[in-house]
GROMACS .gro file of C-alpha atoms in nm:
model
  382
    1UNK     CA    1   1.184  -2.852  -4.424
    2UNK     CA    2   1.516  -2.947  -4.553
    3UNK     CA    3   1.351  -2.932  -4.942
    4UNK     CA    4   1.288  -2.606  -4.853
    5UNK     CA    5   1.587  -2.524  -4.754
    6UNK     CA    6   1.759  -2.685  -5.070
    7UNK     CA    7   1.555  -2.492  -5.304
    8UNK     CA    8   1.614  -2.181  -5.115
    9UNK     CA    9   1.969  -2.276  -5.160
   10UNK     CA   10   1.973  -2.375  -5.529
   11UNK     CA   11   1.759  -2.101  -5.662
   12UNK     CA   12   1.818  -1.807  -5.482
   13UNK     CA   13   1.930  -1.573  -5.718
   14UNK     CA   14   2.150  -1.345  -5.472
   15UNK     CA   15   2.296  -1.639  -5.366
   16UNK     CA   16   2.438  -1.732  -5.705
   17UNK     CA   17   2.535  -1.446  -5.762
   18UNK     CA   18   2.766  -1.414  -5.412
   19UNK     CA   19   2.886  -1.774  -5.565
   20UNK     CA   20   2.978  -1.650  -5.888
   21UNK     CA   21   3.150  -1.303  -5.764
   22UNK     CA   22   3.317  -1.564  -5.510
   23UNK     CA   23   3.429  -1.748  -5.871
   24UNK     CA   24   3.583  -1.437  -5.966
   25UNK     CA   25   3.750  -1.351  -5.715
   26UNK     CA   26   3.935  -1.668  -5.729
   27UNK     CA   27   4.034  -1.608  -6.099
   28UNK     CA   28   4.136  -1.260  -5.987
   29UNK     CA   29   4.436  -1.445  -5.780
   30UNK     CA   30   4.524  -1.615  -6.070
   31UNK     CA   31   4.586  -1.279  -6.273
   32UNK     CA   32   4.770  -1.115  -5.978
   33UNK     CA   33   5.052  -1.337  -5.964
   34UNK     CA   34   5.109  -1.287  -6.322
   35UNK     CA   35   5.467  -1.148  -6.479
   36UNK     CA   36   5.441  -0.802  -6.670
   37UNK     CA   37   5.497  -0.885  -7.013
   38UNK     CA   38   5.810  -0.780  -7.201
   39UNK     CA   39   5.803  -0.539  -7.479
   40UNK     CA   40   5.928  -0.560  -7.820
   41UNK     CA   41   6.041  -0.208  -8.013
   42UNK     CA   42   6.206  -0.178  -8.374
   43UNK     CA   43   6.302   0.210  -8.496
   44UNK     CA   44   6.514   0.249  -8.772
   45UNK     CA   45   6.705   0.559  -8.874
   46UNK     CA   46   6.712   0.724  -9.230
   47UNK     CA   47   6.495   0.572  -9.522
   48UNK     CA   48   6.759   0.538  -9.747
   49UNK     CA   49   6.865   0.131  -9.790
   50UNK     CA   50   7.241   0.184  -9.800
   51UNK     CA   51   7.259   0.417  -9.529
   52UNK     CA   52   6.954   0.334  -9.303
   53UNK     CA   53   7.021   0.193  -8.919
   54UNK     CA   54   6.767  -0.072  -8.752
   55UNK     CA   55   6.762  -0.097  -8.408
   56UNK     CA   56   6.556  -0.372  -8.238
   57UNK     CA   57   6.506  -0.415  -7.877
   58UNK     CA   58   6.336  -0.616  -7.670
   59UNK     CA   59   6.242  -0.469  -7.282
   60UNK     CA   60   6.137  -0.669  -6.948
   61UNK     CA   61   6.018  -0.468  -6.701
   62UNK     CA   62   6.109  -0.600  -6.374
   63UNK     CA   63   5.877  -0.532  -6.080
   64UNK     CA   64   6.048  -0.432  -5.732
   65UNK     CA   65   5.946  -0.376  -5.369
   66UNK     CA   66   5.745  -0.710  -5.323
   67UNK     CA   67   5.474  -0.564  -5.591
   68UNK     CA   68   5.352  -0.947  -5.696
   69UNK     CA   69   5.389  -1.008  -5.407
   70UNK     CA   70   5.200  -0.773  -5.226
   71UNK     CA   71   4.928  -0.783  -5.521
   72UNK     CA   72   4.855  -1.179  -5.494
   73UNK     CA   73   4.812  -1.083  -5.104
   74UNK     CA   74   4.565  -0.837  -5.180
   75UNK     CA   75   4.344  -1.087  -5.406
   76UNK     CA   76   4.357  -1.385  -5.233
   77UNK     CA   77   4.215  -1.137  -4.865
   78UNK     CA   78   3.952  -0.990  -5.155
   79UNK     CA   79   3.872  -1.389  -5.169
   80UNK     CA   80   3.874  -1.413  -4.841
   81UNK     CA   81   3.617  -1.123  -4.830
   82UNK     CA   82   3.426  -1.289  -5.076
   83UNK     CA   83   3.358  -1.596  -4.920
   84UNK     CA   84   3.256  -1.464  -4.600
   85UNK     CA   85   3.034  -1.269  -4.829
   86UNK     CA   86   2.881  -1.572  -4.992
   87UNK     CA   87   2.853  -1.712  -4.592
   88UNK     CA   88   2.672  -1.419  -4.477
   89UNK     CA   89   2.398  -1.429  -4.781
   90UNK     CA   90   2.402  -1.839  -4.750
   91UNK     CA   91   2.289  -1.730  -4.355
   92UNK     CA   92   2.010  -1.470  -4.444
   93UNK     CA   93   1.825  -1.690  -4.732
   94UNK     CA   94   1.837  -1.995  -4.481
   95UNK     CA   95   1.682  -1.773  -4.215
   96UNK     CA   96   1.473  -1.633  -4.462
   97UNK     CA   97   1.358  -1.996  -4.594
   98UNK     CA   98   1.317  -2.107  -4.231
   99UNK     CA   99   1.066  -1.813  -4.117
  100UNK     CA  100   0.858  -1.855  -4.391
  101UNK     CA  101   0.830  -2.236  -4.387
  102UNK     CA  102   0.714  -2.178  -3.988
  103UNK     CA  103   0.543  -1.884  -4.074
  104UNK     CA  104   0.340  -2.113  -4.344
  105UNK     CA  105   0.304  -2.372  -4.108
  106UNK     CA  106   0.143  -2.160  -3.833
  107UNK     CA  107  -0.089  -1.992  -4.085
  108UNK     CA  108  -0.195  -2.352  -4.161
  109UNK     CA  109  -0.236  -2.419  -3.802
  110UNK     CA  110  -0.463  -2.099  -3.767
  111UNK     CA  111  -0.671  -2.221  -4.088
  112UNK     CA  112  -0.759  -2.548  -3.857
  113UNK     CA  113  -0.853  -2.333  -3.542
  114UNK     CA  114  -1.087  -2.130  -3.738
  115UNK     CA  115  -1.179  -2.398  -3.904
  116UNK     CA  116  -1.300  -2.564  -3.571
  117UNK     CA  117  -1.473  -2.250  -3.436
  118UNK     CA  118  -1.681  -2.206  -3.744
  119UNK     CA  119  -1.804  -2.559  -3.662
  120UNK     CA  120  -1.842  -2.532  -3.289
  121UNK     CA  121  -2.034  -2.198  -3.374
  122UNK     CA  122  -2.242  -2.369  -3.622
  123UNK     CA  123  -2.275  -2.620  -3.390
  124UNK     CA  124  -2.380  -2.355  -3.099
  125UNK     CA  125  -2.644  -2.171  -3.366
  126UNK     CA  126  -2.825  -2.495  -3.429
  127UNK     CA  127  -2.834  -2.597  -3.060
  128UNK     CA  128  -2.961  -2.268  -2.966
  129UNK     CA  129  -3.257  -2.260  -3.279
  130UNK     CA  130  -3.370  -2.622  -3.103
  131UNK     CA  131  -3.377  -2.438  -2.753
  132UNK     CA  132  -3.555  -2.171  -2.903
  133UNK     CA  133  -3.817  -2.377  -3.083
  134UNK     CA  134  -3.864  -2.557  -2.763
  135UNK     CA  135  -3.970  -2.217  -2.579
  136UNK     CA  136  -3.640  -2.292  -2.317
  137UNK     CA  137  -3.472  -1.967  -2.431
  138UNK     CA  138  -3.556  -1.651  -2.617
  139UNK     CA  139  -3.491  -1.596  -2.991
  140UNK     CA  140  -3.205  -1.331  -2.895
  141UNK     CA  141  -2.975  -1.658  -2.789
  142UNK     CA  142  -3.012  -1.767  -3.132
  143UNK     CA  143  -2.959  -1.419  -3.271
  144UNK     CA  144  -2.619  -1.397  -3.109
  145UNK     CA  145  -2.513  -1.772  -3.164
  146UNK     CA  146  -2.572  -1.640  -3.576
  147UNK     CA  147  -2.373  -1.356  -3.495
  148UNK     CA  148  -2.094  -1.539  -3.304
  149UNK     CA  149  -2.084  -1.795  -3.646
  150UNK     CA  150  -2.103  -1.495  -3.855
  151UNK     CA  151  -1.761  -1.379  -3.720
  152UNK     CA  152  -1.626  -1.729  -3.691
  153UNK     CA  153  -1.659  -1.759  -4.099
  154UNK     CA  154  -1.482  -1.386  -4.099
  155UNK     CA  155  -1.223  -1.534  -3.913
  156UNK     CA  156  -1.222  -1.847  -4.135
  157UNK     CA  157  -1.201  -1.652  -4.402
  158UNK     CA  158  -0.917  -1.436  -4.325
  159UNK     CA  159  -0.734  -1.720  -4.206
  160UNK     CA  160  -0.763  -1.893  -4.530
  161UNK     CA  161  -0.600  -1.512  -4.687
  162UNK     CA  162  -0.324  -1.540  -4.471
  163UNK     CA  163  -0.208  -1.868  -4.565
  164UNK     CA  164  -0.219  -1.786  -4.893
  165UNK     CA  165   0.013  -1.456  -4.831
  166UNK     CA  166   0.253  -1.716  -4.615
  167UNK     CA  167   0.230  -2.001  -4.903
  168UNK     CA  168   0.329  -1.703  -5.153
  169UNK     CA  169   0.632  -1.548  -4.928
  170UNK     CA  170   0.714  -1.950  -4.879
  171UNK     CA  171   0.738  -1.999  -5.296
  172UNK     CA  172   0.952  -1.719  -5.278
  173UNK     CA  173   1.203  -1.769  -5.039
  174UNK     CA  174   1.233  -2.137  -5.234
  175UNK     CA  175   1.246  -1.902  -5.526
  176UNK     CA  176   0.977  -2.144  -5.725
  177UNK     CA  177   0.594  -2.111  -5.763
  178UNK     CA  178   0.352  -2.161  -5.524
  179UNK     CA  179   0.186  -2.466  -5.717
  180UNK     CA  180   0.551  -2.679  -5.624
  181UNK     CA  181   0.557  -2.583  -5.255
  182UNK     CA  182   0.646  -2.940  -5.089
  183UNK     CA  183   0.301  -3.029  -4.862
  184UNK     CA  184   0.387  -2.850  -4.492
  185UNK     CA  185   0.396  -3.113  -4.287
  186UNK     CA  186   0.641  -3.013  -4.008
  187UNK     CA  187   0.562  -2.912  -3.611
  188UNK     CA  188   0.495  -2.593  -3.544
  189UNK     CA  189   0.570  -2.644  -3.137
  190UNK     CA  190   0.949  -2.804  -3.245
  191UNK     CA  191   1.146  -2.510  -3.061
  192UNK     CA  192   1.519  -2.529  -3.116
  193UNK     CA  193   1.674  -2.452  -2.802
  194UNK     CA  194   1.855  -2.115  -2.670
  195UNK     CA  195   2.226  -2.201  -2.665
  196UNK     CA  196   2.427  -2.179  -2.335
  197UNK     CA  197   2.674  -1.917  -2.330
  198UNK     CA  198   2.959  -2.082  -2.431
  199UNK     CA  199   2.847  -2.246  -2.710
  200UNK     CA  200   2.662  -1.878  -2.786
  201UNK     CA  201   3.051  -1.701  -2.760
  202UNK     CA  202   3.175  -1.933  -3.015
  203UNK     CA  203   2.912  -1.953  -3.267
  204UNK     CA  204   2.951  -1.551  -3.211
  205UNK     CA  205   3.302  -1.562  -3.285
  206UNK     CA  206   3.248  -1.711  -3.653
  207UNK     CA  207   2.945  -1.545  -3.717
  208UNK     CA  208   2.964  -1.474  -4.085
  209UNK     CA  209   2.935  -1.072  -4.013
  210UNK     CA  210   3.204  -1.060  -3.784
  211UNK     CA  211   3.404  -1.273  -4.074
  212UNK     CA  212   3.305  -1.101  -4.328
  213UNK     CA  213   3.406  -0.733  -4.144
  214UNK     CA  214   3.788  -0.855  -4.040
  215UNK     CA  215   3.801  -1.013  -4.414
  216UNK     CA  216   3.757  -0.619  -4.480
  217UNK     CA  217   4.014  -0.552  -4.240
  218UNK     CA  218   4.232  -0.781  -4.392
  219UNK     CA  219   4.189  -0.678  -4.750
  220UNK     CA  220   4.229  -0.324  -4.643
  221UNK     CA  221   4.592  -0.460  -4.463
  222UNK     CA  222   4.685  -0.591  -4.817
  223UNK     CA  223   4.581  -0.275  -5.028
  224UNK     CA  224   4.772  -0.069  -4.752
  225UNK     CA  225   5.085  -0.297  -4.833
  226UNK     CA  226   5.064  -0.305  -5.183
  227UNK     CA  227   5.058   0.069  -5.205
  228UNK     CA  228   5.351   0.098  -4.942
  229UNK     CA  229   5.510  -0.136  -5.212
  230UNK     CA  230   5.427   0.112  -5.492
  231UNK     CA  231   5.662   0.348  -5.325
  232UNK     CA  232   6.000   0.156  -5.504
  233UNK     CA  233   6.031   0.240  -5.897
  234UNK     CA  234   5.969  -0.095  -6.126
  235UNK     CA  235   6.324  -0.149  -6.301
  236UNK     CA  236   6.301  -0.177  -6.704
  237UNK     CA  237   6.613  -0.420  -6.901
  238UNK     CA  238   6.648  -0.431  -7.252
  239UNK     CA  239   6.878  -0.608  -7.424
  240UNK     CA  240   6.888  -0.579  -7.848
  241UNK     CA  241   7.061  -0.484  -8.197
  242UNK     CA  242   7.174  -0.218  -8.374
  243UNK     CA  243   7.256  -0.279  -8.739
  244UNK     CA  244   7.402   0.032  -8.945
  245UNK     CA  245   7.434  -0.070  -9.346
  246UNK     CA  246   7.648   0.219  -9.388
  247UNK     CA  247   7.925   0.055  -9.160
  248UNK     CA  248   7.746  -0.291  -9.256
  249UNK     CA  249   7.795  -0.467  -8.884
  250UNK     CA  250   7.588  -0.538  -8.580
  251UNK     CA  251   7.621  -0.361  -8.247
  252UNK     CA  252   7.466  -0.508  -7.910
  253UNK     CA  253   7.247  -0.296  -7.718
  254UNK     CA  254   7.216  -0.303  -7.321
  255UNK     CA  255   6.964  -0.076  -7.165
  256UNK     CA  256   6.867  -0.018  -6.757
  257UNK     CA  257   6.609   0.259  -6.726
  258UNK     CA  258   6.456   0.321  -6.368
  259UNK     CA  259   6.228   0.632  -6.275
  260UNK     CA  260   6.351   0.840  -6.050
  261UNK     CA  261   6.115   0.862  -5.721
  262UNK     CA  262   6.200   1.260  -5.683
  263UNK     CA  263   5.817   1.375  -5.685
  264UNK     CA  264   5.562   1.115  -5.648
  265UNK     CA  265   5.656   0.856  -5.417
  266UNK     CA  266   5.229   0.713  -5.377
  267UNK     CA  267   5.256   0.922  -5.047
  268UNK     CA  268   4.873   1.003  -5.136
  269UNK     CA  269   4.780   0.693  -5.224
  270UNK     CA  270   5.002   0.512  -4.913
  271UNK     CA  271   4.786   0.749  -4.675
  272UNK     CA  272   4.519   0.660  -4.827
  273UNK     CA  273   4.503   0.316  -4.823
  274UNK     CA  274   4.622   0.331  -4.416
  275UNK     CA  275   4.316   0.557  -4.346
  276UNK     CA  276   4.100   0.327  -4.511
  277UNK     CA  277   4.241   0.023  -4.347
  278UNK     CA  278   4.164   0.210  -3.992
  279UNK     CA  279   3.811   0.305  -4.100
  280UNK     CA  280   3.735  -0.108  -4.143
  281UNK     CA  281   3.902  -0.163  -3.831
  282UNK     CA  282   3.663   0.104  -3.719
  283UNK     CA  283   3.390  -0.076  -3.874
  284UNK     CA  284   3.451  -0.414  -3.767
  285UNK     CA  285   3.496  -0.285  -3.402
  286UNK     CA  286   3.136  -0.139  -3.477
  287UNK     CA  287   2.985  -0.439  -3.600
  288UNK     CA  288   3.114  -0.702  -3.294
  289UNK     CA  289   2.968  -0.493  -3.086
  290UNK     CA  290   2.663  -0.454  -3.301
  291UNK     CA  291   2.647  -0.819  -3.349
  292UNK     CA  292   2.679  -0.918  -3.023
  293UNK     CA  293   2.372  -0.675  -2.877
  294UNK     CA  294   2.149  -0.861  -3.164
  295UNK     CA  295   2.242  -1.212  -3.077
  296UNK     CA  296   2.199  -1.147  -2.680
  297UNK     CA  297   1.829  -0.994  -2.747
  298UNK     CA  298   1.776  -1.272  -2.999
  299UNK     CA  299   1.794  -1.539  -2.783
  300UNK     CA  300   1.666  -1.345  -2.484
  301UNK     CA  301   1.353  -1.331  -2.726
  302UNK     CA  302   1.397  -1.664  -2.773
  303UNK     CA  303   1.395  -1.794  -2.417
  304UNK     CA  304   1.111  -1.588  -2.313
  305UNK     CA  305   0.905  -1.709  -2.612
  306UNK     CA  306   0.965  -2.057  -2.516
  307UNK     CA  307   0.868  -1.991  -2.170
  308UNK     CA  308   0.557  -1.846  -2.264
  309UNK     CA  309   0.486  -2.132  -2.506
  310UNK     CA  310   0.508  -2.406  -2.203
  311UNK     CA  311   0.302  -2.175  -2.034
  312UNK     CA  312   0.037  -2.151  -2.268
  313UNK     CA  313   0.044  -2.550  -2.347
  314UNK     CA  314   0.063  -2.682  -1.976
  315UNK     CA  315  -0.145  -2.411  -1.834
  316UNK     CA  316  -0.379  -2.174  -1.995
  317UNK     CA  317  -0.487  -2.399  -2.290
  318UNK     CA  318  -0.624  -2.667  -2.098
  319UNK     CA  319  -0.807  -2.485  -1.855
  320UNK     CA  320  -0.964  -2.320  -2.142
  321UNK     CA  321  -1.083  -2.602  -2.304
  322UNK     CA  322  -1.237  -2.785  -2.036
  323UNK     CA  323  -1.422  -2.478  -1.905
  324UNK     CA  324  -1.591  -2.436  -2.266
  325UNK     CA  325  -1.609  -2.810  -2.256
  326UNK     CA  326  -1.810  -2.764  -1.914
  327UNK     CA  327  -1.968  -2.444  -2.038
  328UNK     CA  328  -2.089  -2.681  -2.367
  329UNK     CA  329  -2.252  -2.988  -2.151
  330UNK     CA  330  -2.406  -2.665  -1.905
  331UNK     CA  331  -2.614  -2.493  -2.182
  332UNK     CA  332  -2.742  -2.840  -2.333
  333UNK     CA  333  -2.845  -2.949  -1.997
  334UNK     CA  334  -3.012  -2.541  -1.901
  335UNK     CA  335  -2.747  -2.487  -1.697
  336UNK     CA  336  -2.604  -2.182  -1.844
  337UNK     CA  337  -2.682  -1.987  -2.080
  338UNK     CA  338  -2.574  -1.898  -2.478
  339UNK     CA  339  -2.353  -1.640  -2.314
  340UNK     CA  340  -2.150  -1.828  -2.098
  341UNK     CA  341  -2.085  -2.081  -2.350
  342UNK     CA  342  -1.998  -1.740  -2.540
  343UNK     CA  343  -1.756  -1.633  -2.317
  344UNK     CA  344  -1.559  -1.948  -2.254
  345UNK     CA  345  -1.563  -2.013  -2.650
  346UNK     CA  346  -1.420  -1.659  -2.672
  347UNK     CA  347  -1.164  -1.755  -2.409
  348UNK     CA  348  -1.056  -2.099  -2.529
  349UNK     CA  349  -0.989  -1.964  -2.938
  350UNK     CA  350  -0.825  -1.679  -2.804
  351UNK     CA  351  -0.577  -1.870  -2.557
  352UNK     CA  352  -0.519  -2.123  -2.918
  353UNK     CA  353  -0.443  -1.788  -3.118
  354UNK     CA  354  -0.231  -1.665  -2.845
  355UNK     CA  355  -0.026  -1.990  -2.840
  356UNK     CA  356   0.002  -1.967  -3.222
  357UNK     CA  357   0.116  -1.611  -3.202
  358UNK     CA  358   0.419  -1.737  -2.931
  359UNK     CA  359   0.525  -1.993  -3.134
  360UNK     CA  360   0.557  -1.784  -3.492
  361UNK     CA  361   0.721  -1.491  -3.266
  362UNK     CA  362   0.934  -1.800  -3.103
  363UNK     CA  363   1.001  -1.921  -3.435
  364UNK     CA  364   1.093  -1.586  -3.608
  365UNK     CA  365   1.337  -1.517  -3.279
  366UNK     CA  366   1.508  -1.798  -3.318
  367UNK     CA  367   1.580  -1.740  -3.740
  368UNK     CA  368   1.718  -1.400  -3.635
  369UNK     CA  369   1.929  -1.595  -3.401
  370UNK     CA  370   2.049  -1.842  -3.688
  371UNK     CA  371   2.047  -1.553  -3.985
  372UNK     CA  372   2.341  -1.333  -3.760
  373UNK     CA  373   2.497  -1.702  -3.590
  374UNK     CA  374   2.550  -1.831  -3.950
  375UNK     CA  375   2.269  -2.089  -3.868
  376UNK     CA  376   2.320  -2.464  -3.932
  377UNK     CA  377   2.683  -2.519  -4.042
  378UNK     CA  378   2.554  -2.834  -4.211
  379UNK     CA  379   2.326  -2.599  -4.459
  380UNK     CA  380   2.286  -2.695  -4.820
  381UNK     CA  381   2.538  -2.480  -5.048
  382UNK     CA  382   2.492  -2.423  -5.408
   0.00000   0.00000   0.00000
């Protein structure tokens, strides 16, 4: 299991890639808090040597308002966002990996029960041919113990198709080829447990949804600001030379330009960025209460599953298999006949594909349960 969930880890694709925009988003703090750079400007007047003027100044643009500021705020919550991001997927292909390792596992399981009633059929066919032969019974109980093996190899056979889908869905969650899937040699009936509800409330609270939608909040906060920012006019210095060859000196040059903020003052793009910021509050207000619904039916799912697991392993499964067992020694001894044994055949394979069918629904409830909790915190990370 866990070298399934490492090469889920190391070669999911979507995975890497919420790494690597992650990456980015790290270098993109970097280049926020980054001065503007100055400018350098030469103009000279008149062409003529003797009477030409060259003026050379050099301008620093000076940002005001908190701008930096305000933009190194904005990338580091866009991190932020990021990571969560990179969480959430990390969450989804470890669910994803889980499931279809159980999901393999099971189909394996269901290989070996059809595997067993092909051979008690077979088994059943041959005992009722000798019956036959010895005039005990007529040839239509060995007509239907062929047709009962006839479906048994059906069933075989389409249990041998559906571990091969599960195998192939397994290879891909591991993101390799099914030739290097690891030999499956976990327990299907090892149920994790449903958590209490405190433990449930606070694995709820850092779900890696929920993080990831007040990261959006967040970043939306730090847009709003920086464009609030925006609002103040960046002041420009220069400071240069003027020489004139005519009057053959040098003259310093001081400069202070500033726009004037008489017509655009980013009102648009202020309102813009507060609407937006209320819209992922909006959102993340949508998505706790989203969240929440999904996690309390997942682990209902989960508890009932569980419940009707124990059920079927104390309970039905037994009983099952000693009346076919009983139903078995009957028809050897002419006790009953082919159709009893039949019927309590029918009874006992069903109750095993019953319990098979609780435990991959049990299983599959509770990676729902990890893929929106965030799963194992402990989880390999590429």
């Amino acid at each position: 299991m866990q070298q399934v969930l490492h090469n889920a880890a190391q070669n999911n694709a979507r995975l890497r890639a919420s790494a690597l925009e992650a990456q980015a988003a790290e270098a993109a703090i970097q280049q926020a808090g980054v001065l503007p750079n100055p400018s350098l400007s030469v103009d000279q007047e008149d062409t003529r040597r003797a009477t030409r003027t060259t003026s050379v100044l050099l301008s620093q643009p000076l940002e005001l308002g908190g701008k930096r500021a305000a933009r190194v705020e904005l990338a580091q919550r866009a991190h932020d966002l990021a990571q969560a991001e990179l969480a959430d997927r990390r969450a989804d292909v470890r669910a994803t990996a889980t499931q279809a390792f159980f999901d393999a596992l099971i189909a394996q399981e269901r290989v070996a029960v059809a595997e067993e009633s092909l051979r008690i059929a077979s088994g059943g066919t041959t005992a009722a041919s000798k019956r036959v032969i010895a005039g005990k019974v007529s040839p239509t109980e060995e007509t239907r113990a062929k047709v009962a093996e006839a479906n048994a190899r059906i069933e075989w056979v389409q249990a041998q198709a559906e571990k091969d889908i599960a195998l192939q869905a397994l290879a891909a969650a591991m993101g390799t080829s099914q030739a290097t899937v690891p030999a499956l040699d976990g327990r299907v009936d090892a149920l994790p447990g449903v958590p209490d509800g405190t433990r449930l409330d606070a694995r709820l609270t850092a779900a890696p949804a929920l993080r990831r939608a007040q990261a959006d909040v967040q970043r939306s906060a730090a847009a709003y600001q920086l464009e609030r920012s925006k609002r103040i006019p960046d002041l420009t210095l220069s400071l240069g030379t003027k020489r004139s060859e005519e009057l053959g000196r040098n003259q310093a040059l001081i400069g202070v330009s500033i726009p004037l903020p008489v017509f655009d003052r980013n009102q648009g793009g202020q309102l813009e960025a507060l609407r937006r910021q209320e819209a992922a509050q909006a959102l993340a207000e949508a998505e706790a209460v989203r969240l929440k619904s999904e996690v309390m039916q997942a682990a209902a799912q989960l508890k009932s599953r569980r419940a009707e697991v124990e059920a079927l392993k104390n309970d039905v499964l037994p009983g099952a298999q000693s009346a076919y067992e009983a139903a078995s020694r009957g028809f050897e001894l002419g006790k009953f006949g082919f159709l009893d044994v039949l019927d309590a055949q029918r009874t006992w394979l069903l109750a095993r594909t019953q319990y098979l069918r609780a435990l991959s629904d049990a299983h599959r409830a509770a990676a729902e349960l990890d893929r929106r909790l965030g799963g194992d915190e402990n989880a390999t990370q590429p």
